[in-house]
mmCIF file of C-alpha atoms in Angstrom:
data_model
loop_
_atom_site.group_PDB
_atom_site.id
_atom_site.type_symbol
_atom_site.label_atom_id
_atom_site.label_comp_id
_atom_site.label_asym_id
_atom_site.label_seq_id
_atom_site.Cartn_x
_atom_site.Cartn_y
_atom_site.Cartn_z
ATOM 1 C CA MET G 1023 -102.521 123.632 -150.730
ATOM 2 C CA GLY G 1024 -101.311 120.843 -148.178
ATOM 3 C CA LEU G 1025 -101.027 121.380 -144.648
ATOM 4 C CA PHE G 1026 -97.454 120.794 -144.747
ATOM 5 C CA SER G 1027 -96.638 122.714 -148.016
ATOM 6 C CA PHE G 1028 -94.343 124.837 -145.942
ATOM 7 C CA LEU G 1029 -92.111 121.787 -146.302
ATOM 8 C CA LYS G 1030 -91.412 122.665 -149.835
ATOM 9 C CA ARG G 1031 -87.942 124.356 -150.541
ATOM 10 C CA LYS G 1032 -87.816 128.227 -149.909
ATOM 11 C CA ASN G 1033 -86.186 129.139 -153.074
ATOM 12 C CA ASP G 1034 -87.177 127.332 -156.106
ATOM 13 C CA ASP G 1035 -84.059 128.814 -158.208
ATOM 14 C CA ALA G 1036 -81.603 127.698 -155.530
ATOM 15 C CA GLY G 1037 -82.943 124.145 -155.781
ATOM 16 C CA VAL G 1038 -82.779 124.279 -159.379
ATOM 17 C CA ARG G 1039 -79.481 125.052 -160.006
ATOM 18 C CA ASP G 1040 -78.253 121.609 -158.519
ATOM 19 C CA TRP G 1041 -79.906 120.036 -161.436
ATOM 20 C CA PRO G 1042 -77.701 118.841 -163.200
ATOM 21 C CA PRO G 1043 -74.649 119.632 -161.009
ATOM 22 C CA PRO G 1044 -72.827 122.614 -162.655
ATOM 23 C CA GLU G 1045 -69.556 120.582 -162.497
ATOM 24 C CA SER G 1046 -70.819 117.846 -164.526
ATOM 25 C CA ARG G 1047 -72.149 120.196 -167.385
ATOM 26 C CA LEU G 1048 -68.588 121.684 -167.471
ATOM 27 C CA ARG G 1049 -67.090 118.142 -168.021
ATOM 28 C CA GLY G 1050 -69.502 117.186 -170.551
ATOM 29 C CA GLU G 1051 -70.769 114.466 -168.223
ATOM 30 C CA PRO G 1052 -74.471 113.398 -168.066
ATOM 31 C CA SER G 1053 -76.435 114.182 -165.183
ATOM 32 C CA ARG G 1054 -76.928 111.215 -162.635
ATOM 33 C CA LEU G 1055 -80.475 111.387 -163.517
ATOM 34 C CA ASP G 1056 -79.762 110.290 -167.194
ATOM 35 C CA THR G 1057 -79.151 106.903 -165.649
ATOM 36 C CA GLY G 1058 -82.098 104.391 -165.635
ATOM 37 C CA ALA G 1059 -81.193 103.021 -161.969
ATOM 38 C CA GLU G 1060 -80.930 106.744 -160.650
ATOM 39 C CA ARG G 1061 -83.965 107.700 -162.332
ATOM 40 C CA GLU G 1062 -85.985 104.814 -161.028
ATOM 41 C CA ARG G 1063 -84.153 105.694 -157.493
ATOM 42 C CA GLN G 1064 -85.527 109.037 -157.387
ATOM 43 C CA ARG G 1065 -88.881 108.088 -158.414
ATOM 44 C CA GLU G 1066 -88.997 105.713 -155.591
ATOM 45 C CA ILE G 1067 -88.246 108.421 -153.218
ATOM 46 C CA ALA G 1068 -90.576 111.000 -154.564
ATOM 47 C CA ARG G 1069 -93.481 108.316 -154.253
ATOM 48 C CA ALA G 1070 -92.323 107.360 -150.884
ATOM 49 C CA THR G 1071 -91.970 111.000 -149.782
ATOM 50 C CA ALA G 1072 -95.387 112.026 -151.405
ATOM 51 C CA ALA G 1073 -97.234 109.030 -149.657
ATOM 52 C CA LYS G 1074 -95.603 110.059 -146.171
ATOM 53 C CA ILE G 1075 -96.928 113.617 -146.601
ATOM 54 C CA ASP G 1076 -100.197 112.480 -147.833
ATOM 55 C CA GLU G 1077 -100.568 110.158 -144.650
ATOM 56 C CA ILE G 1078 -99.183 112.855 -142.171
ATOM 57 C CA GLU G 1079 -101.736 115.393 -143.765
ATOM 58 C CA LEU G 1080 -104.640 113.107 -143.575
ATOM 59 C CA ALA G 1081 -104.019 112.121 -139.950
ATOM 60 C CA PHE G 1082 -103.544 115.953 -138.855
ATOM 61 C CA ALA G 1083 -106.545 116.752 -140.841
ATOM 62 C CA SER G 1084 -108.808 114.164 -139.414
ATOM 63 C CA ASP G 1085 -107.593 115.275 -135.927
ATOM 64 C CA MET G 1086 -108.585 118.898 -136.490
ATOM 65 C CA PHE G 1087 -111.554 118.633 -138.823
ATOM 66 C CA ASP G 1088 -112.840 115.080 -138.760
ATOM 67 C CA ASP G 1089 -116.734 114.964 -138.475
ATOM 68 C CA GLU G 1090 -117.349 111.327 -139.627
ATOM 69 C CA PRO G 1091 -118.249 108.766 -137.066
ATOM 70 C CA ALA G 1092 -115.774 107.524 -134.520
ATOM 71 C CA TRP G 1093 -113.631 104.401 -135.350
ATOM 72 C CA GLY G 1094 -116.138 101.440 -133.916
ATOM 73 C CA SER G 1095 -119.238 102.758 -135.061
ATOM 74 C CA GLY G 1096 -119.567 100.566 -137.670
ATOM 75 C CA VAL G 1097 -119.658 103.200 -140.510
ATOM 76 C CA ARG G 1098 -116.895 103.329 -142.932
ATOM 77 C CA ARG G 1099 -116.863 105.128 -146.296
ATOM 78 C CA PRO G 1100 -114.835 104.214 -149.506
ATOM 79 C CA ALA G 1101 -111.614 106.000 -149.979
ATOM 80 C CA ALA G 1102 -111.609 108.857 -152.455
ATOM 81 C CA GLY G 1103 -109.287 109.330 -154.959
ATOM 82 C CA VAL G 1104 -107.579 112.841 -155.424
ATOM 83 C CA ALA G 1105 -110.041 114.725 -157.822
ATOM 84 C CA HIS G 1106 -108.117 116.438 -160.480
ATOM 85 C CA GLN G 1107 -109.735 119.747 -160.961
ATOM 86 C CA GLU G 1108 -109.629 121.238 -164.702
ATOM 87 C CA GLN G 1109 -109.169 124.898 -165.478
ATOM 88 C CA ASP G 1110 -109.501 127.684 -168.019
ATOM 89 C CA ILE G 1111 -105.797 129.005 -168.884
ATOM 90 C CA PRO G 1112 -106.099 132.353 -171.013
ATOM 91 C CA SER G 1113 -104.175 132.607 -174.149
ATOM 92 C CA GLN G 1114 -101.605 135.128 -172.916
ATOM 93 C CA THR G 1115 -100.088 132.229 -170.580
ATOM 94 C CA ALA G 1116 -100.046 129.767 -173.386
ATOM 95 C CA ALA G 1117 -96.254 129.799 -173.669
ATOM 96 C CA PRO G 1118 -93.291 131.242 -171.790
ATOM 97 C CA ALA G 1119 -91.718 134.192 -173.284
ATOM 98 C CA SER G 1120 -88.377 133.554 -175.329
ATOM 99 C CA ALA G 1121 -88.728 129.685 -175.999
ATOM 100 C CA PRO G 1122 -87.940 128.544 -179.629
ATOM 101 C CA ALA G 1123 -88.020 124.745 -178.515
ATOM 102 C CA ILE G 1124 -91.612 125.370 -177.461
ATOM 103 C CA ASP G 1125 -92.600 127.012 -180.914
ATOM 104 C CA GLU G 1126 -90.759 124.727 -183.160
ATOM 105 C CA SER G 1127 -91.752 121.461 -181.433
ATOM 106 C CA ALA G 1128 -95.462 122.576 -181.899
ATOM 107 C CA ILE G 1129 -94.627 123.166 -185.731
ATOM 108 C CA LEU G 1130 -93.088 119.806 -185.944
ATOM 109 C CA TYR G 1131 -95.908 118.217 -184.388
ATOM 110 C CA ALA G 1132 -98.336 119.945 -186.688
ATOM 111 C CA ASN G 1133 -96.306 118.756 -189.576
ATOM 112 C CA GLY G 1134 -96.749 114.990 -188.436
ATOM 113 C CA GLN G 1135 -93.228 114.835 -187.052
ATOM 114 C CA SER G 1136 -94.283 113.656 -183.569
ATOM 115 C CA ASP G 1137 -90.765 111.862 -182.779
ATOM 116 C CA ALA G 1138 -88.816 115.056 -183.653
ATOM 117 C CA ALA G 1139 -90.899 117.121 -181.599
ATOM 118 C CA GLU G 1140 -90.744 114.544 -178.650
ATOM 119 C CA GLN G 1141 -87.027 114.702 -179.002
ATOM 120 C CA LEU G 1142 -87.006 118.620 -179.103
ATOM 121 C CA LEU G 1143 -89.335 118.824 -176.014
ATOM 122 C CA ARG G 1144 -87.294 116.089 -173.786
ATOM 123 C CA ALA G 1145 -84.150 117.753 -174.761
ATOM 124 C CA CYS G 1146 -85.372 121.290 -173.417
ATOM 125 C CA LEU G 1147 -86.336 119.866 -169.957
ATOM 126 C CA PRO G 1148 -83.062 120.078 -168.141
ATOM 127 C CA THR G 1149 -82.892 123.848 -169.082
ATOM 128 C CA LEU G 1150 -86.512 125.351 -169.727
ATOM 129 C CA GLY G 1151 -88.134 122.702 -168.230
ATOM 130 C CA ARG G 1152 -86.836 123.578 -164.697
ATOM 131 C CA THR G 1153 -88.877 126.611 -164.293
ATOM 132 C CA GLU G 1154 -91.429 126.393 -167.124
ATOM 133 C CA ARG G 1155 -94.167 123.790 -167.052
ATOM 134 C CA LEU G 1156 -95.355 124.318 -170.588
ATOM 135 C CA PRO G 1157 -92.996 121.648 -172.246
ATOM 136 C CA TRP G 1158 -93.895 118.951 -169.719
ATOM 137 C CA TRP G 1159 -97.676 119.505 -170.550
ATOM 138 C CA MET G 1160 -96.802 119.399 -174.283
ATOM 139 C CA LEU G 1161 -95.181 115.965 -173.782
ATOM 140 C CA PHE G 1162 -98.273 114.881 -171.830
ATOM 141 C CA ASP G 1163 -100.389 115.684 -174.671
ATOM 142 C CA LEU G 1164 -97.959 114.285 -177.162
ATOM 143 C CA TYR G 1165 -97.916 110.933 -175.253
ATOM 144 C CA GLN G 1166 -101.899 110.991 -174.868
ATOM 145 C CA ALA G 1167 -102.674 111.497 -178.432
ATOM 146 C CA ASP G 1168 -100.304 108.820 -179.290
ATOM 147 C CA GLY G 1169 -101.580 106.288 -176.704
ATOM 148 C CA ARG G 1170 -98.273 105.965 -174.868
ATOM 149 C CA GLU G 1171 -99.065 105.519 -171.259
ATOM 150 C CA ASP G 1172 -95.614 104.052 -170.401
ATOM 151 C CA ALA G 1173 -93.845 107.332 -171.650
ATOM 152 C CA PHE G 1174 -96.473 109.323 -170.056
ATOM 153 C CA GLU G 1175 -96.072 107.512 -166.579
ATOM 154 C CA SER G 1176 -92.308 107.778 -166.860
ATOM 155 C CA ILE G 1177 -92.338 111.515 -167.012
ATOM 156 C CA ALA G 1178 -95.228 112.284 -164.975
ATOM 157 C CA ILE G 1179 -93.150 110.913 -161.843
ATOM 158 C CA ASP G 1180 -90.142 113.212 -162.888
ATOM 159 C CA TYR G 1181 -92.670 116.262 -163.227
ATOM 160 C CA ALA G 1182 -94.376 115.523 -159.753
ATOM 161 C CA SER G 1183 -90.633 115.415 -157.957
ATOM 162 C CA HIS G 1184 -89.545 118.375 -159.718
ATOM 163 C CA PHE G 1185 -92.426 120.780 -159.127
ATOM 164 C CA GLU G 1186 -93.355 119.196 -155.842
ATOM 165 C CA THR G 1187 -97.154 118.344 -156.951
ATOM 166 C CA SER G 1188 -99.195 115.481 -157.716
ATOM 167 C CA PRO G 1189 -98.569 113.525 -161.003
ATOM 168 C CA PRO G 1190 -100.981 114.102 -163.760
ATOM 169 C CA ALA G 1191 -103.509 111.580 -164.506
ATOM 170 C CA TRP G 1192 -103.455 109.591 -167.639
ATOM 171 C CA LYS G 1193 -106.442 110.414 -169.970
ATOM 172 C CA PRO G 1194 -105.988 109.085 -173.537
ATOM 173 C CA LEU G 1195 -108.048 110.216 -176.341
ATOM 174 C CA PRO G 1196 -110.808 108.296 -177.289
ATOM 175 C CA ALA G 1197 -109.604 105.589 -179.906
ATOM 176 C CA ALA G 1198 -111.816 104.799 -182.976
ATOM 177 C CA PRO G 1199 -110.947 103.304 -186.217
ATOM 178 C CA ASP G 1200 -110.451 105.955 -189.031
ATOM 179 C CA ALA G 1201 -113.691 104.862 -190.638
ATOM 180 C CA ALA G 1202 -115.896 105.151 -187.595
ATOM 181 C CA ARG G 1203 -114.414 108.607 -186.445
ATOM 182 C CA PRO G 1204 -117.138 110.759 -186.199
ATOM 183 C CA GLY G 1205 -116.776 114.172 -188.135
ATOM 184 C CA PRO G 1206 -117.285 117.616 -186.868
ATOM 185 C CA GLY G 1207 -120.740 119.085 -185.840
ATOM 186 C CA LEU G 1208 -122.806 119.353 -182.976
ATOM 187 C CA ALA G 1209 -122.712 116.894 -180.079
ATOM 188 C CA ALA G 1210 -125.911 115.747 -178.144
ATOM 189 C CA VAL G 1211 -125.580 117.702 -174.979
ATOM 190 C CA GLU G 1212 -127.252 117.515 -171.465
ATOM 191 C CA ALA G 1213 -126.219 119.559 -168.364
ATOM 192 C CA PHE G 1214 -127.541 118.199 -165.048
ATOM 193 C CA GLY G 1215 -127.850 119.649 -161.737
ATOM 194 C CA PRO G 1216 -128.329 120.648 -159.161
ATOM 195 C CA THR G 1217 -130.257 117.476 -158.104
ATOM 196 C CA VAL G 1218 -130.099 114.066 -159.913
ATOM 197 C CA ASP G 1219 -133.288 112.172 -159.187
ATOM 198 C CA ALA G 1220 -135.783 109.969 -161.140
ATOM 199 C CA GLY G 1221 -136.643 113.353 -163.142
ATOM 200 C CA VAL G 1222 -133.757 112.784 -165.338
ATOM 201 C CA ALA G 1223 -134.903 109.938 -167.072
ATOM 202 C CA ALA G 1224 -136.888 111.656 -169.861
ATOM 203 C CA ARG G 1225 -133.680 113.855 -170.753
ATOM 204 C CA LEU G 1226 -131.519 110.667 -170.567
ATOM 205 C CA THR G 1227 -133.953 109.100 -173.386
ATOM 206 C CA ARG G 1228 -133.616 112.200 -175.565
ATOM 207 C CA VAL G 1229 -129.703 111.835 -175.531
ATOM 208 C CA LEU G 1230 -130.075 107.942 -176.068
ATOM 209 C CA ASP G 1231 -132.577 108.454 -179.231
ATOM 210 C CA ALA G 1232 -130.381 111.086 -180.602
ATOM 211 C CA THR G 1233 -128.418 110.508 -183.928
ATOM 212 C CA ALA G 1234 -125.446 112.596 -182.780
ATOM 213 C CA PRO G 1235 -122.180 110.598 -183.066
ATOM 214 C CA VAL G 1236 -121.030 112.370 -179.973
ATOM 215 C CA VAL G 1237 -122.871 112.662 -176.539
ATOM 216 C CA ARG G 1238 -121.763 114.999 -174.059
ATOM 217 C CA LEU G 1239 -122.878 114.904 -170.234
ATOM 218 C CA ASP G 1240 -122.217 117.520 -168.144
ATOM 219 C CA PHE G 1241 -122.170 117.320 -164.098
ATOM 220 C CA GLY G 1242 -120.356 120.267 -163.047
ATOM 221 C CA ARG G 1243 -123.522 121.632 -161.402
ATOM 222 C CA VAL G 1244 -124.528 118.493 -159.591
ATOM 223 C CA THR G 1245 -124.929 119.051 -155.719
ATOM 224 C CA ALA G 1246 -127.271 116.034 -155.098
ATOM 225 C CA ILE G 1247 -128.199 112.556 -156.212
ATOM 226 C CA ASP G 1248 -130.417 109.898 -154.739
ATOM 227 C CA ALA G 1249 -130.730 106.200 -155.486
ATOM 228 C CA ASP G 1250 -133.253 106.525 -158.190
ATOM 229 C CA GLY G 1251 -131.363 109.111 -160.089
ATOM 230 C CA ALA G 1252 -128.296 106.978 -159.833
ATOM 231 C CA ALA G 1253 -130.153 104.053 -161.254
ATOM 232 C CA CYS G 1254 -131.342 106.213 -164.295
ATOM 233 C CA LEU G 1255 -127.843 107.632 -164.845
ATOM 234 C CA LEU G 1256 -126.227 104.052 -164.658
ATOM 235 C CA ALA G 1257 -128.587 102.672 -167.069
ATOM 236 C CA ALA G 1258 -127.740 105.403 -169.366
ATOM 237 C CA LEU G 1259 -123.902 105.348 -169.240
ATOM 238 C CA GLN G 1260 -124.154 101.256 -169.576
ATOM 239 C CA THR G 1261 -126.242 101.873 -172.830
ATOM 240 C CA LEU G 1262 -123.724 104.468 -174.151
ATOM 241 C CA ARG G 1263 -120.779 102.243 -173.460
ATOM 242 C CA LEU G 1264 -122.390 99.608 -175.660
ATOM 243 C CA GLN G 1265 -123.067 101.853 -178.224
ATOM 244 C CA GLN G 1266 -119.251 102.928 -178.662
ATOM 245 C CA THR G 1267 -118.986 99.735 -180.929
ATOM 246 C CA GLY G 1268 -120.786 101.609 -183.458
ATOM 247 C CA GLY G 1269 -118.410 104.439 -183.554
ATOM 248 C CA ARG G 1270 -120.494 106.722 -180.978
ATOM 249 C CA GLU G 1271 -118.387 108.819 -178.620
ATOM 250 C CA LEU G 1272 -118.657 109.874 -175.257
ATOM 251 C CA VAL G 1273 -117.736 113.118 -173.408
ATOM 252 C CA LEU G 1274 -118.191 113.328 -169.491
ATOM 253 C CA ALA G 1275 -117.852 116.823 -168.279
ATOM 254 C CA GLY G 1276 -117.514 117.290 -164.461
ATOM 255 C CA ALA G 1277 -117.015 113.962 -163.696
ATOM 256 C CA ASP G 1278 -115.114 114.728 -160.639
ATOM 257 C CA THR G 1279 -118.143 116.704 -159.230
ATOM 258 C CA LEU G 1280 -120.451 113.776 -159.752
ATOM 259 C CA LEU G 1281 -118.098 111.332 -158.051
ATOM 260 C CA ASP G 1282 -117.658 113.673 -155.139
ATOM 261 C CA THR G 1283 -121.321 113.949 -154.818
ATOM 262 C CA LEU G 1284 -121.876 110.410 -155.123
ATOM 263 C CA ARG G 1285 -119.362 109.191 -152.411
ATOM 264 C CA PRO G 1286 -121.015 110.263 -149.181
ATOM 265 C CA LEU G 1287 -123.924 107.916 -150.139
ATOM 266 C CA LEU G 1288 -121.837 104.809 -149.918
ATOM 267 C CA VAL G 1289 -121.166 103.100 -146.633
ATOM 268 C CA ILE G 1290 -119.239 99.922 -146.576
ATOM 269 C CA GLY G 1291 -121.157 97.054 -145.176
ATOM 270 C CA GLN G 1292 -124.538 98.749 -145.366
ATOM 271 C CA ARG G 1293 -126.491 95.945 -147.528
ATOM 272 C CA ALA G 1294 -130.091 97.456 -147.093
ATOM 273 C CA THR G 1295 -129.393 100.348 -149.154
ATOM 274 C CA SER G 1296 -129.788 100.294 -153.209
ATOM 275 C CA PRO G 1297 -126.563 99.195 -154.764
ATOM 276 C CA ALA G 1298 -127.229 101.624 -157.817
ATOM 277 C CA PRO G 1299 -124.936 104.438 -156.354
ATOM 278 C CA TRP G 1300 -122.256 101.890 -155.697
ATOM 279 C CA LEU G 1301 -122.631 100.436 -159.251
ATOM 280 C CA LEU G 1302 -122.705 104.231 -160.741
ATOM 281 C CA LEU G 1303 -119.446 104.754 -158.857
ATOM 282 C CA LEU G 1304 -118.075 101.819 -160.488
ATOM 283 C CA GLU G 1305 -119.037 102.886 -163.924
ATOM 284 C CA LEU G 1306 -117.789 106.300 -163.827
ATOM 285 C CA LEU G 1307 -114.248 105.124 -162.233
ATOM 286 C CA LEU G 1308 -114.484 102.738 -165.281
ATOM 287 C CA LEU G 1309 -115.347 105.450 -167.959
ATOM 288 C CA THR G 1310 -112.818 107.869 -166.773
ATOM 289 C CA HIS G 1311 -109.921 105.209 -166.958
ATOM 290 C CA ARG G 1312 -109.360 105.084 -163.102
ATOM 291 C CA GLU G 1313 -108.056 101.469 -162.850
ATOM 292 C CA LYS G 1314 -106.558 101.367 -159.633
ATOM 293 C CA GLN G 1315 -109.639 103.354 -157.780
ATOM 294 C CA PHE G 1316 -112.262 101.019 -159.648
ATOM 295 C CA GLU G 1317 -110.687 98.100 -157.991
ATOM 296 C CA GLU G 1318 -110.358 99.413 -154.723
ATOM 297 C CA ALA G 1319 -114.127 100.492 -154.769
ATOM 298 C CA ALA G 1320 -115.106 97.064 -156.341
ATOM 299 C CA MET G 1321 -113.758 95.380 -153.210
ATOM 300 C CA ASP G 1322 -115.774 97.482 -151.013
ATOM 301 C CA TYR G 1323 -118.858 96.795 -153.101
ATOM 302 C CA CYS G 1324 -117.878 93.014 -152.793
ATOM 303 C CA VAL G 1325 -117.582 93.007 -149.172
ATOM 304 C CA THR G 1326 -120.897 95.155 -148.872
ATOM 305 C CA TYR G 1327 -123.205 93.059 -150.941
ATOM 306 C CA GLU G 1328 -121.392 89.496 -150.696
ATOM 307 C CA VAL G 1329 -120.960 89.180 -154.441
ATOM 308 C CA SER G 1330 -118.055 88.623 -156.940
ATOM 309 C CA PRO G 1331 -116.466 91.919 -157.535
ATOM 310 C CA PRO G 1332 -116.935 93.354 -161.396
ATOM 311 C CA SER G 1333 -114.017 93.459 -163.591
ATOM 312 C CA PHE G 1334 -112.376 96.526 -165.238
ATOM 313 C CA GLU G 1335 -112.790 97.026 -168.867
ATOM 314 C CA ALA G 1336 -111.270 99.745 -170.427
ATOM 315 C CA PRO G 1337 -113.749 102.164 -172.599
ATOM 316 C CA LEU G 1338 -113.148 102.491 -176.237
ATOM 317 C CA ARG G 1339 -114.359 106.142 -176.997
ATOM 318 C CA VAL G 1340 -114.666 108.096 -173.947
ATOM 319 C CA SER G 1341 -112.924 111.503 -172.779
ATOM 320 C CA THR G 1342 -113.234 113.932 -169.900
ATOM 321 C CA ALA G 1343 -113.566 117.667 -170.176
ATOM 322 C CA ALA G 1344 -114.266 120.517 -167.718
ATOM 323 C CA PRO G 1345 -117.705 121.477 -167.049
ATOM 324 C CA ALA G 1346 -118.980 124.224 -169.620
ATOM 325 C CA PRO G 1347 -118.875 127.806 -168.550
ATOM 326 C CA GLY G 1348 -122.371 128.864 -168.607
ATOM 327 C CA HIS G 1349 -122.926 127.954 -172.605
ATOM 328 C CA GLY G 1350 -125.206 125.266 -173.817
ATOM 329 C CA ASP G 1351 -124.256 123.016 -176.954
ATOM 330 C CA ARG G 1352 -120.790 122.964 -178.343
ATOM 331 C CA PHE G 1353 -119.346 122.242 -181.855
ATOM 332 C CA MET G 1354 -117.235 119.471 -181.380
ATOM 333 C CA LEU G 1355 -114.251 119.508 -183.397
ATOM 334 C CA PRO G 1356 -112.688 116.104 -185.152
ATOM 335 C CA ALA G 1357 -109.422 114.502 -184.030
ATOM 336 C CA VAL G 1358 -107.268 115.760 -186.778
ATOM 337 C CA VAL G 1359 -107.587 119.022 -189.022
ATOM 338 C CA SER G 1360 -105.754 118.508 -192.183
ATOM 339 C CA GLY G 1361 -105.552 121.399 -194.657
ATOM 340 C CA PRO G 1362 -108.126 123.691 -195.665
ATOM 341 C CA ASP G 1363 -111.399 121.655 -194.952
ATOM 342 C CA ASP G 1364 -114.358 123.161 -196.577
ATOM 343 C CA ALA G 1365 -116.710 120.918 -194.762
ATOM 344 C CA LEU G 1366 -115.553 121.650 -191.521
ATOM 345 C CA LEU G 1367 -115.546 125.590 -192.227
ATOM 346 C CA ALA G 1368 -119.221 125.107 -193.636
ATOM 347 C CA ALA G 1369 -120.203 123.082 -190.304
ATOM 348 C CA ILE G 1370 -118.836 125.927 -188.278
ATOM 349 C CA ASP G 1371 -120.556 128.590 -190.335
ATOM 350 C CA ALA G 1372 -123.943 126.698 -189.777
ATOM 351 C CA TYR G 1373 -123.161 126.258 -186.043
ATOM 352 C CA ALA G 1374 -122.774 129.989 -185.538
ATOM 353 C CA GLN G 1375 -126.261 131.218 -187.202
ATOM 354 C CA GLU G 1376 -128.278 132.912 -184.664
ATOM 355 C CA ARG G 1377 -125.399 132.599 -181.910
ATOM 356 C CA GLU G 1378 -123.435 135.262 -180.297
ATOM 357 C CA THR G 1379 -121.115 132.895 -178.412
ATOM 358 C CA LEU G 1380 -119.105 130.092 -180.411
ATOM 359 C CA VAL G 1381 -117.811 127.452 -178.311
ATOM 360 C CA LEU G 1382 -115.694 124.902 -180.262
ATOM 361 C CA ASP G 1383 -114.735 121.613 -178.017
ATOM 362 C CA CYS G 1384 -111.356 120.557 -178.782
ATOM 363 C CA SER G 1385 -111.351 117.756 -176.374
ATOM 364 C CA ARG G 1386 -111.081 115.261 -179.231
ATOM 365 C CA LEU G 1387 -108.581 117.281 -181.195
ATOM 366 C CA ALA G 1388 -105.409 115.625 -181.184
ATOM 367 C CA ARG G 1389 -103.594 117.551 -184.112
ATOM 368 C CA ILE G 1390 -103.838 120.562 -186.657
ATOM 369 C CA ASP G 1391 -101.433 121.049 -189.261
ATOM 370 C CA TYR G 1392 -100.329 124.518 -190.459
ATOM 371 C CA ALA G 1393 -102.717 124.874 -193.391
ATOM 372 C CA GLY G 1394 -105.394 123.928 -191.239
ATOM 373 C CA ALA G 1395 -104.686 125.946 -188.370
ATOM 374 C CA GLY G 1396 -104.441 128.985 -190.883
ATOM 375 C CA SER G 1397 -107.688 128.327 -192.636
ATOM 376 C CA LEU G 1398 -109.602 127.835 -189.250
ATOM 377 C CA LEU G 1399 -108.327 130.838 -187.505
ATOM 378 C CA ALA G 1400 -109.110 133.046 -190.598
ATOM 379 C CA ARG G 1401 -112.691 131.709 -190.346
ATOM 380 C CA LEU G 1402 -113.138 132.138 -186.726
ATOM 381 C CA ASP G 1403 -111.813 135.481 -186.893
ATOM 382 C CA ALA G 1404 -114.361 136.542 -189.536
ATOM 383 C CA HIS G 1405 -116.887 135.441 -187.116
ATOM 384 C CA GLY G 1406 -115.181 137.481 -184.225
ATOM 385 C CA ALA G 1407 -115.213 140.544 -186.206
ATOM 386 C CA ALA G 1408 -119.003 140.187 -187.041
ATOM 387 C CA GLY G 1409 -119.306 140.812 -183.253
ATOM 388 C CA ARG G 1410 -119.434 137.115 -182.034
ATOM 389 C CA THR G 1411 -117.404 135.648 -179.058
ATOM 390 C CA VAL G 1412 -115.213 132.691 -180.078
ATOM 391 C CA GLU G 1413 -113.639 130.202 -177.539
ATOM 392 C CA LEU G 1414 -111.805 127.312 -178.469
ATOM 393 C CA ARG G 1415 -111.859 124.783 -175.220
ATOM 394 C CA GLU G 1416 -110.301 121.817 -173.796
ATOM 395 C CA LEU G 1417 -107.307 122.698 -176.235
ATOM 396 C CA ASN G 1418 -104.331 120.407 -175.963
ATOM 397 C CA HIS G 1419 -101.206 122.428 -175.559
ATOM 398 C CA LEU G 1420 -99.428 121.561 -178.935
ATOM 399 C CA VAL G 1421 -102.297 122.920 -180.433
ATOM 400 C CA ALA G 1422 -102.785 125.895 -178.415
ATOM 401 C CA THR G 1423 -99.032 127.031 -179.002
ATOM 402 C CA LEU G 1424 -99.332 126.538 -182.505
ATOM 403 C CA LEU G 1425 -102.443 128.795 -182.652
ATOM 404 C CA ARG G 1426 -100.812 131.332 -180.674
ATOM 405 C CA LEU G 1427 -98.248 131.357 -183.074
ATOM 406 C CA LEU G 1428 -100.261 131.840 -186.061
ATOM 407 C CA GLY G 1429 -101.942 134.912 -184.326
ATOM 408 C CA ALA G 1430 -105.257 134.074 -182.846
ATOM 409 C CA GLY G 1431 -106.262 137.324 -181.625
ATOM 410 C CA ASP G 1432 -108.326 138.646 -178.892
ATOM 411 C CA GLY G 1433 -111.275 137.736 -181.092
ATOM 412 C CA VAL G 1434 -110.453 134.126 -180.681
ATOM 413 C CA ARG G 1435 -110.152 132.959 -177.043
ATOM 414 C CA LEU G 1436 -107.633 129.903 -176.580
ATOM 415 C CA TYR G 1437 -108.495 127.861 -173.231
ATOM 416 C CA PRO G 1438 -106.089 124.835 -173.088
ATOM 417 C CA HIS G 1439 -106.669 122.021 -170.434
ATOM 418 C CA ARG G 1440 -104.744 121.887 -167.343
ATOM 419 C CA TYR G 1441 -102.525 119.485 -165.781
#
């Protein structure tokens, strides 16, 4: 919570009643926010207000807590971006009560009617969206699955202004041609921590040599990293990025944790240190689609080592995820589940052998249709009845709502990602 959070409005309901004004609703007139010029003006106000509050908070926090060397000491560290922490949301809070528009839009999207689902969700924002965040989250997921960054950024500003919070970050699903899209199955998984040093080289070699179509690297437990570890990890990530042209996918879990651990090693202007931590920072920012932060860090790197700044190249098939909650390997679901898929169900059964906890990773799952959801839940319920714990993690909110509608019970735990 920010130091100046007390400046937020005291009564959310009182603030909500003014949007749109009651008299305009009675006359059938559109809200002022429906006009492009007014919406853009409100966004500029939101941006300026957020920037001013951040500036005041930063200055105030620096006065109170700053333990960095004083100005003029010659030590300056690169600016850190706002880390976005992903948390688990239990299935009980997957949808607000009495929200037929939410349920209907999830069904429309499952049936491949993305445009109709979008229209329904946008129509309910002035009513249900005043107090509930779920329709906004579902729209964010729809736009990311469709690769519509402009539409995502447009409502992200409205969302941030309305709920007085930071706007969510654009995290598109990894793109791949249908023929190259990896199917379901186990991912090559490595979890690192607490220290990343030269000793990780052998584990990274195993990942690179694996034949799995998906590689998942988990950095959620990392608390320390040195220059040798950064060099090893940098080389592996660069190799994995090159392998994406062949259809391989990369999932980075806990990337923010690694970034936060890495930044204290970087001092602008200190050329005597190894460039590996700097280059790893740039690689991570590139892989997590943070172009603005990449460009800022690239300029700091350029100043430090007196070289030309590297350029940003958007990765093809990389996604981010929350760190695994203590379980090792995960079963990666495909991008689309359509109809009763016997091959998928058989692969899940094979994964379940000799396991007490089944973790199905849904970070690549964009859509599941009605029939596919029903057959998947029936099989997972059977595993739950056999005494296994079944978890679906990193669900998008459209899919989570559909599964809740179809009666995902206590034996199947739903964990949507969080904005």
